[in-house]
Amino acid sequence: MKNFSPSIYVASIGLLLVFAAACNGDMEKAAQALGYEMKTVEKVYQADETAGENKTFFRVSYPVFSDGEHAETFNRYLLGWIADSTAVNAAPNDSGNVTLEQLADEFFAEYESVQKEFSVSWPYQFNLDGSVLLNRSGLLTVDLSYYAFTGGAHGNSYTQYFVFDTVGGTRLRLEDVFVQGFEDRLNTFIDGKYREMKGLTVADRLDGEKGMLFDNVIEFNGNFALTGQGVSFFYNNYEIAPYAVGSTTIELPYGDLENILKPQFRKLWMKGH
């Protein structure tokens, strides 16, 4: 039998430690905050340049990510949503590859078409602002919110949240964040928070004069954000209540949700304490 060399053992352990450190460093690097800059495009319809508040215009300002393995994936995802939004119509197959300038031109072309057919006197307006709500621990949350007016009694606003796993490069769903069987408990938290916001007791109806909802129930939806403080759910105009009520935001602290969060997301709460 050959003699075992302590030096070989020490060298092997050293290599393992170096390898582990390198892997850990790669994981930490992947989980770091992503660098980004705000990209803004604003164009005014040529014939309306002196029309003041009544001018037809297109404006978009949103974050464009510049580093990280999946930065371009997130950029295409966000631009695709902007292109496919209800106010700006682009061909679905091209939605992630169009430019904001092209979208503005499409918006004006649609306005011109309507003008010629109906001789409209109102302007077309589209104004979108994006913001980063969370950018750490391998997670990225982006808010895209727009206001659009293309005629009618009033314009409309819309907000969409996006939660990305920056290590895996995917958009997260509620099933990725919460443990199996979370649904009833999450709905209980949302119901309780809404009642607290409106000053309702457990006996008050949600579709009553104070509750102001369409139905006597409020449940989670898929429009959620992970922030530095907790999980937020956004309900757009007409989604759960009349237009006059406006949008509704339900914000639930991580501490309240600890028992239904998956372990990796409990760390967000622990880091805040």
C-alpha positions as YAML, in Angstrom:
chain: A
units: angstrom
residues:
- id: 1
  name: MET
  ca: [0.00, 0.00, 0.00]
- id: 2
  name: LYS
  ca: [1.30, 3.46, -0.90]
- id: 3
  name: ASN
  ca: [1.93, 5.90, 1.91]
- id: 4
  name: PHE
  ca: [-0.58, 8.76, 2.18]
- id: 5
  name: SER
  ca: [1.10, 12.15, 1.84]
- id: 6
  name: PRO
  ca: [-0.16, 14.89, 4.21]
- id: 7
  name: SER
  ca: [0.98, 17.50, 1.71]
- id: 8
  name: ILE
  ca: [-1.34, 16.08, -0.95]
- id: 9
  name: TYR
  ca: [-4.23, 16.15, 1.55]
- id: 10
  name: VAL
  ca: [-3.53, 19.76, 2.47]
- id: 11
  name: ALA
  ca: [-3.24, 20.74, -1.19]
- id: 12
  name: SER
  ca: [-6.56, 19.02, -1.98]
- id: 13
  name: ILE
  ca: [-8.33, 20.81, 0.84]
- id: 14
  name: GLY
  ca: [-6.86, 24.07, -0.37]
- id: 15
  name: LEU
  ca: [-8.13, 23.53, -3.89]
- id: 16
  name: LEU
  ca: [-11.59, 22.71, -2.57]
- id: 17
  name: LEU
  ca: [-11.65, 25.87, -0.50]
- id: 18
  name: VAL
  ca: [-10.54, 27.97, -3.46]
- id: 19
  name: PHE
  ca: [-13.21, 26.35, -5.65]
- id: 20
  name: ALA
  ca: [-15.90, 26.90, -3.01]
- id: 21
  name: ALA
  ca: [-14.86, 30.51, -2.57]
- id: 22
  name: ALA
  ca: [-14.94, 31.07, -6.32]
- id: 23
  name: CYS
  ca: [-18.42, 29.54, -6.59]
- id: 24
  name: ASN
  ca: [-19.64, 31.57, -3.65]
- id: 25
  name: GLY
  ca: [-18.16, 34.69, -5.19]
- id: 26
  name: ASP
  ca: [-19.94, 34.01, -8.47]
- id: 27
  name: MET
  ca: [-23.25, 33.51, -6.64]
- id: 28
  name: GLU
  ca: [-22.78, 36.70, -4.62]
- id: 29
  name: LYS
  ca: [-21.89, 38.61, -7.78]
- id: 30
  name: ALA
  ca: [-25.01, 37.29, -9.52]
- id: 31
  name: ALA
  ca: [-27.14, 38.36, -6.54]
- id: 32
  name: GLN
  ca: [-25.79, 41.91, -6.45]
- id: 33
  name: ALA
  ca: [-27.85, 44.93, -7.43]
- id: 34
  name: LEU
  ca: [-28.03, 45.49, -11.17]
- id: 35
  name: GLY
  ca: [-26.75, 48.72, -12.68]
- id: 36
  name: TYR
  ca: [-29.26, 50.67, -14.74]
- id: 37
  name: GLU
  ca: [-30.09, 54.05, -16.18]
- id: 38
  name: MET
  ca: [-33.39, 55.68, -16.99]
- id: 39
  name: LYS
  ca: [-34.17, 55.93, -20.69]
- id: 40
  name: THR
  ca: [-36.60, 58.65, -21.69]
- id: 41
  name: VAL
  ca: [-38.17, 59.34, -25.06]
- id: 42
  name: GLU
  ca: [-40.60, 62.22, -25.47]
- id: 43
  name: LYS
  ca: [-42.11, 63.23, -28.80]
- id: 44
  name: VAL
  ca: [-44.78, 65.79, -29.57]
- id: 45
  name: TYR
  ca: [-47.01, 65.49, -32.61]
- id: 46
  name: GLN
  ca: [-45.61, 67.99, -35.08]
- id: 47
  name: ALA
  ca: [-48.87, 69.85, -35.68]
- id: 48
  name: ASP
  ca: [-49.45, 70.24, -31.91]
- id: 49
  name: GLU
  ca: [-46.09, 71.63, -30.80]
- id: 50
  name: THR
  ca: [-47.70, 74.89, -29.62]
- id: 51
  name: ALA
  ca: [-50.93, 73.37, -28.30]
- id: 52
  name: GLY
  ca: [-49.97, 73.45, -24.61]
- id: 53
  name: GLU
  ca: [-51.79, 70.92, -22.41]
- id: 54
  name: ASN
  ca: [-53.98, 69.85, -25.33]
- id: 55
  name: LYS
  ca: [-51.09, 68.63, -27.46]
- id: 56
  name: THR
  ca: [-50.78, 65.07, -28.69]
- id: 57
  name: PHE
  ca: [-47.65, 63.51, -27.26]
- id: 58
  name: PHE
  ca: [-45.92, 60.26, -26.43]
- id: 59
  name: ARG
  ca: [-43.56, 59.98, -23.46]
- id: 60
  name: VAL
  ca: [-41.90, 56.94, -21.92]
- id: 61
  name: SER
  ca: [-39.28, 56.83, -19.16]
- id: 62
  name: TYR
  ca: [-38.22, 53.44, -17.83]
- id: 63
  name: PRO
  ca: [-35.13, 51.68, -16.41]
- id: 64
  name: VAL
  ca: [-32.73, 49.96, -18.80]
- id: 65
  name: PHE
  ca: [-30.38, 47.48, -17.13]
- id: 66
  name: SER
  ca: [-26.75, 47.36, -18.17]
- id: 67
  name: ASP
  ca: [-25.04, 44.59, -16.25]
- id: 68
  name: GLY
  ca: [-25.78, 41.10, -15.02]
- id: 69
  name: GLU
  ca: [-26.11, 37.95, -17.09]
- id: 70
  name: HIS
  ca: [-29.82, 38.48, -17.72]
- id: 71
  name: ALA
  ca: [-30.00, 42.27, -18.07]
- id: 72
  name: GLU
  ca: [-30.98, 42.12, -21.74]
- id: 73
  name: THR
  ca: [-33.69, 39.57, -20.98]
- id: 74
  name: PHE
  ca: [-35.26, 41.98, -18.50]
- id: 75
  name: ASN
  ca: [-34.92, 44.89, -20.92]
- id: 76
  name: ARG
  ca: [-36.71, 43.00, -23.69]
- id: 77
  name: TYR
  ca: [-39.42, 41.89, -21.27]
- id: 78
  name: LEU
  ca: [-40.15, 45.44, -20.12]
- id: 79
  name: LEU
  ca: [-40.02, 46.95, -23.59]
- id: 80
  name: GLY
  ca: [-42.29, 44.19, -24.85]
- id: 81
  name: TRP
  ca: [-44.89, 45.03, -22.22]
- id: 82
  name: ILE
  ca: [-44.72, 48.72, -23.08]
- id: 83
  name: ALA
  ca: [-45.22, 47.88, -26.75]
- id: 84
  name: ASP
  ca: [-48.11, 45.53, -26.03]
- id: 85
  name: SER
  ca: [-49.84, 47.86, -23.57]
- id: 86
  name: THR
  ca: [-53.39, 48.84, -24.38]
- id: 87
  name: ALA
  ca: [-52.46, 52.33, -25.53]
- id: 88
  name: VAL
  ca: [-49.63, 51.43, -27.93]
- id: 89
  name: ASN
  ca: [-50.23, 48.61, -30.36]
- id: 90
  name: ALA
  ca: [-47.26, 46.87, -31.95]
- id: 91
  name: ALA
  ca: [-47.06, 43.54, -33.73]
- id: 92
  name: PRO
  ca: [-46.77, 40.87, -30.98]
- id: 93
  name: ASN
  ca: [-43.81, 39.16, -32.65]
- id: 94
  name: ASP
  ca: [-41.87, 42.42, -32.74]
- id: 95
  name: SER
  ca: [-42.84, 43.81, -29.34]
- id: 96
  name: GLY
  ca: [-39.51, 43.08, -27.67]
- id: 97
  name: ASN
  ca: [-37.44, 44.44, -30.54]
- id: 98
  name: VAL
  ca: [-39.13, 47.73, -31.40]
- id: 99
  name: THR
  ca: [-37.72, 51.06, -30.28]
- id: 100
  name: LEU
  ca: [-39.55, 53.70, -28.29]
- id: 101
  name: GLU
  ca: [-39.23, 56.03, -31.27]
- id: 102
  name: GLN
  ca: [-41.06, 53.49, -33.43]
- id: 103
  name: LEU
  ca: [-43.80, 53.18, -30.82]
- id: 104
  name: ALA
  ca: [-44.21, 56.97, -30.79]
- id: 105
  name: ASP
  ca: [-44.54, 57.00, -34.57]
- id: 106
  name: GLU
  ca: [-47.19, 54.25, -34.40]
- id: 107
  name: PHE
  ca: [-49.07, 56.22, -31.77]
- id: 108
  name: PHE
  ca: [-49.10, 59.35, -33.95]
- id: 109
  name: ALA
  ca: [-50.06, 57.32, -37.04]
- id: 110
  name: GLU
  ca: [-53.09, 55.96, -35.19]
- id: 111
  name: TYR
  ca: [-54.03, 59.50, -34.13]
- id: 112
  name: GLU
  ca: [-53.78, 60.72, -37.73]
- id: 113
  name: SER
  ca: [-55.95, 57.85, -38.92]
- id: 114
  name: VAL
  ca: [-58.68, 58.65, -36.38]
- id: 115
  name: GLN
  ca: [-58.46, 62.36, -37.17]
- id: 116
  name: LYS
  ca: [-59.03, 61.77, -40.88]
- id: 117
  name: GLU
  ca: [-61.97, 59.45, -40.31]
- id: 118
  name: PHE
  ca: [-63.80, 61.29, -37.53]
- id: 119
  name: SER
  ca: [-62.32, 64.84, -37.46]
- id: 120
  name: VAL
  ca: [-61.65, 64.54, -33.72]
- id: 121
  name: SER
  ca: [-60.78, 67.63, -31.70]
- id: 122
  name: TRP
  ca: [-59.21, 65.90, -28.72]
- id: 123
  name: PRO
  ca: [-55.52, 64.97, -28.42]
- id: 124
  name: TYR
  ca: [-53.92, 61.55, -27.99]
- id: 125
  name: GLN
  ca: [-51.64, 61.33, -24.97]
- id: 126
  name: PHE
  ca: [-49.49, 58.56, -23.57]
- id: 127
  name: ASN
  ca: [-47.25, 59.03, -20.54]
- id: 128
  name: LEU
  ca: [-45.41, 56.13, -18.90]
- id: 129
  name: ASP
  ca: [-43.03, 56.20, -15.95]
- id: 130
  name: GLY
  ca: [-41.06, 53.23, -14.70]
- id: 131
  name: SER
  ca: [-39.25, 52.84, -11.40]
- id: 132
  name: VAL
  ca: [-37.18, 50.24, -9.55]
- id: 133
  name: LEU
  ca: [-38.79, 49.21, -6.26]
- id: 134
  name: LEU
  ca: [-36.25, 46.56, -5.21]
- id: 135
  name: ASN
  ca: [-32.79, 45.72, -6.51]
- id: 136
  name: ARG
  ca: [-30.87, 43.42, -4.18]
- id: 137
  name: SER
  ca: [-30.47, 39.87, -2.91]
- id: 138
  name: GLY
  ca: [-30.88, 38.42, -6.39]
- id: 139
  name: LEU
  ca: [-34.28, 40.08, -6.79]
- id: 140
  name: LEU
  ca: [-35.47, 42.92, -8.97]
- id: 141
  name: THR
  ca: [-38.89, 44.60, -8.83]
- id: 142
  name: VAL
  ca: [-39.92, 47.11, -11.48]
- id: 143
  name: ASP
  ca: [-43.06, 49.25, -11.60]
- id: 144
  name: LEU
  ca: [-44.38, 50.44, -14.98]
- id: 145
  name: SER
  ca: [-47.26, 52.92, -14.73]
- id: 146
  name: TYR
  ca: [-48.91, 54.82, -17.55]
- id: 147
  name: TYR
  ca: [-51.67, 57.29, -18.22]
- id: 148
  name: ALA
  ca: [-53.33, 57.26, -21.63]
- id: 149
  name: PHE
  ca: [-55.99, 59.39, -23.24]
- id: 150
  name: THR
  ca: [-57.37, 58.57, -26.67]
- id: 151
  name: GLY
  ca: [-60.82, 60.12, -26.35]
- id: 152
  name: GLY
  ca: [-63.86, 59.51, -24.18]
- id: 153
  name: ALA
  ca: [-64.99, 60.95, -20.88]
- id: 154
  name: HIS
  ca: [-61.59, 60.52, -19.25]
- id: 155
  name: GLY
  ca: [-58.20, 58.94, -19.66]
- id: 156
  name: ASN
  ca: [-57.10, 55.78, -17.94]
- id: 157
  name: SER
  ca: [-54.13, 54.81, -15.84]
- id: 158
  name: TYR
  ca: [-52.59, 51.39, -15.42]
- id: 159
  name: THR
  ca: [-49.82, 49.96, -13.25]
- id: 160
  name: GLN
  ca: [-48.00, 46.66, -13.66]
- id: 161
  name: TYR
  ca: [-45.42, 45.17, -11.32]
- id: 162
  name: PHE
  ca: [-42.61, 42.86, -12.46]
- id: 163
  name: VAL
  ca: [-40.58, 40.71, -10.07]
- id: 164
  name: PHE
  ca: [-37.48, 39.06, -11.54]
- id: 165
  name: ASP
  ca: [-35.02, 36.48, -10.25]
- id: 166
  name: THR
  ca: [-31.74, 38.09, -11.35]
- id: 167
  name: VAL
  ca: [-29.77, 34.86, -10.84]
- id: 168
  name: GLY
  ca: [-32.08, 32.62, -12.88]
- id: 169
  name: GLY
  ca: [-33.29, 35.32, -15.27]
- id: 170
  name: THR
  ca: [-37.00, 34.54, -14.83]
- id: 171
  name: ARG
  ca: [-40.09, 36.47, -13.80]
- id: 172
  name: LEU
  ca: [-41.39, 35.22, -10.47]
- id: 173
  name: ARG
  ca: [-44.96, 34.13, -9.76]
- id: 174
  name: LEU
  ca: [-46.71, 34.01, -6.40]
- id: 175
  name: GLU
  ca: [-46.14, 30.24, -6.38]
- id: 176
  name: ASP
  ca: [-42.40, 30.94, -6.43]
- id: 177
  name: VAL
  ca: [-42.59, 33.26, -3.42]
- id: 178
  name: PHE
  ca: [-45.10, 31.56, -1.10]
- id: 179
  name: VAL
  ca: [-45.29, 28.03, 0.30]
- id: 180
  name: GLN
  ca: [-47.79, 25.51, -1.02]
- id: 181
  name: GLY
  ca: [-51.32, 26.14, 0.21]
- id: 182
  name: PHE
  ca: [-50.76, 29.87, 0.80]
- id: 183
  name: GLU
  ca: [-53.95, 31.02, -0.91]
- id: 184
  name: ASP
  ca: [-56.48, 31.14, 1.93]
- id: 185
  name: ARG
  ca: [-54.06, 32.65, 4.41]
- id: 186
  name: LEU
  ca: [-52.92, 35.32, 1.96]
- id: 187
  name: ASN
  ca: [-56.52, 36.26, 1.19]
- id: 188
  name: THR
  ca: [-57.18, 36.60, 4.91]
- id: 189
  name: PHE
  ca: [-54.28, 39.05, 5.23]
- id: 190
  name: ILE
  ca: [-55.50, 41.06, 2.23]
- id: 191
  name: ASP
  ca: [-59.07, 41.19, 3.52]
- id: 192
  name: GLY
  ca: [-57.86, 42.33, 6.93]
- id: 193
  name: LYS
  ca: [-55.59, 45.02, 5.50]
- id: 194
  name: TYR
  ca: [-58.33, 46.41, 3.26]
- id: 195
  name: ARG
  ca: [-60.77, 46.57, 6.17]
- id: 196
  name: GLU
  ca: [-58.13, 48.35, 8.23]
- id: 197
  name: MET
  ca: [-57.57, 50.88, 5.43]
- id: 198
  name: LYS
  ca: [-61.29, 51.60, 5.10]
- id: 199
  name: GLY
  ca: [-62.16, 51.48, 8.79]
- id: 200
  name: LEU
  ca: [-64.40, 48.43, 8.36]
- id: 201
  name: THR
  ca: [-65.27, 45.82, 10.93]
- id: 202
  name: VAL
  ca: [-65.33, 42.11, 10.12]
- id: 203
  name: ALA
  ca: [-69.13, 42.37, 9.90]
- id: 204
  name: ASP
  ca: [-69.16, 45.22, 7.36]
- id: 205
  name: ARG
  ca: [-69.74, 44.35, 3.73]
- id: 206
  name: LEU
  ca: [-66.97, 45.15, 1.29]
- id: 207
  name: ASP
  ca: [-69.50, 46.07, -1.39]
- id: 208
  name: GLY
  ca: [-71.30, 48.48, 0.92]
- id: 209
  name: GLU
  ca: [-71.14, 52.25, 1.16]
- id: 210
  name: LYS
  ca: [-67.84, 52.22, 3.04]
- id: 211
  name: GLY
  ca: [-66.23, 49.25, 1.33]
- id: 212
  name: MET
  ca: [-67.04, 50.49, -2.19]
- id: 213
  name: LEU
  ca: [-66.02, 47.28, -3.99]
- id: 214
  name: PHE
  ca: [-67.97, 45.52, -6.74]
- id: 215
  name: ASP
  ca: [-68.25, 42.35, -4.65]
- id: 216
  name: ASN
  ca: [-68.23, 41.41, -0.99]
- id: 217
  name: VAL
  ca: [-64.73, 39.92, -1.33]
- id: 218
  name: ILE
  ca: [-61.16, 41.00, -2.05]
- id: 219
  name: GLU
  ca: [-58.53, 38.43, -2.98]
- id: 220
  name: PHE
  ca: [-54.94, 38.43, -4.18]
- id: 221
  name: ASN
  ca: [-54.17, 38.95, -7.83]
- id: 222
  name: GLY
  ca: [-51.04, 38.37, -9.89]
- id: 223
  name: ASN
  ca: [-49.98, 42.02, -9.89]
- id: 224
  name: PHE
  ca: [-47.60, 41.91, -6.93]
- id: 225
  name: ALA
  ca: [-44.31, 43.54, -5.97]
- id: 226
  name: LEU
  ca: [-41.58, 42.58, -3.55]
- id: 227
  name: THR
  ca: [-40.26, 45.76, -1.92]
- id: 228
  name: GLY
  ca: [-37.87, 46.52, 0.89]
- id: 229
  name: GLN
  ca: [-40.77, 46.46, 3.36]
- id: 230
  name: GLY
  ca: [-43.09, 43.71, 2.19]
- id: 231
  name: VAL
  ca: [-45.34, 42.40, -0.57]
- id: 232
  name: SER
  ca: [-47.64, 44.85, -2.37]
- id: 233
  name: PHE
  ca: [-50.67, 44.04, -4.51]
- id: 234
  name: PHE
  ca: [-51.98, 46.58, -6.99]
- id: 235
  name: TYR
  ca: [-55.57, 46.63, -8.27]
- id: 236
  name: ASN
  ca: [-56.10, 48.85, -11.32]
- id: 237
  name: ASN
  ca: [-59.13, 50.97, -12.16]
- id: 238
  name: TYR
  ca: [-62.30, 48.91, -12.67]
- id: 239
  name: GLU
  ca: [-60.60, 45.74, -11.42]
- id: 240
  name: ILE
  ca: [-62.36, 45.53, -8.05]
- id: 241
  name: ALA
  ca: [-64.16, 48.89, -7.78]
- id: 242
  name: PRO
  ca: [-65.74, 51.64, -9.92]
- id: 243
  name: TYR
  ca: [-63.54, 54.17, -11.70]
- id: 244
  name: ALA
  ca: [-64.48, 56.88, -9.20]
- id: 245
  name: VAL
  ca: [-62.89, 54.83, -6.40]
- id: 246
  name: GLY
  ca: [-59.57, 54.68, -8.25]
- id: 247
  name: SER
  ca: [-56.86, 52.10, -7.89]
- id: 248
  name: THR
  ca: [-56.14, 50.17, -4.71]
- id: 249
  name: THR
  ca: [-52.79, 49.16, -3.22]
- id: 250
  name: ILE
  ca: [-52.54, 46.56, -0.47]
- id: 251
  name: GLU
  ca: [-49.18, 46.51, 1.33]
- id: 252
  name: LEU
  ca: [-48.39, 43.56, 3.58]
- id: 253
  name: PRO
  ca: [-45.24, 43.64, 5.77]
- id: 254
  name: TYR
  ca: [-42.87, 40.67, 5.51]
- id: 255
  name: GLY
  ca: [-43.24, 40.09, 9.23]
- id: 256
  name: ASP
  ca: [-46.97, 39.37, 8.86]
- id: 257
  name: LEU
  ca: [-46.30, 36.93, 6.01]
- id: 258
  name: GLU
  ca: [-43.36, 35.09, 7.58]
- id: 259
  name: ASN
  ca: [-45.20, 31.78, 7.97]
- id: 260
  name: ILE
  ca: [-46.29, 31.58, 4.33]
- id: 261
  name: LEU
  ca: [-43.13, 32.90, 2.67]
- id: 262
  name: LYS
  ca: [-40.62, 30.44, 1.30]
- id: 263
  name: PRO
  ca: [-37.35, 30.48, 3.30]
- id: 264
  name: GLN
  ca: [-35.33, 32.42, 0.73]
- id: 265
  name: PHE
  ca: [-37.84, 35.25, 0.81]
- id: 266
  name: ARG
  ca: [-37.98, 35.40, 4.61]
- id: 267
  name: LYS
  ca: [-34.44, 36.76, 4.36]
- id: 268
  name: LEU
  ca: [-35.86, 39.98, 2.92]
- id: 269
  name: TRP
  ca: [-37.69, 40.53, 6.21]
- id: 270
  name: MET
  ca: [-34.70, 39.48, 8.33]
- id: 271
  name: LYS
  ca: [-32.43, 41.94, 6.50]
- id: 272
  name: GLY
  ca: [-34.78, 44.74, 7.46]
- id: 273
  name: HIS
  ca: [-34.39, 43.98, 11.17]
...
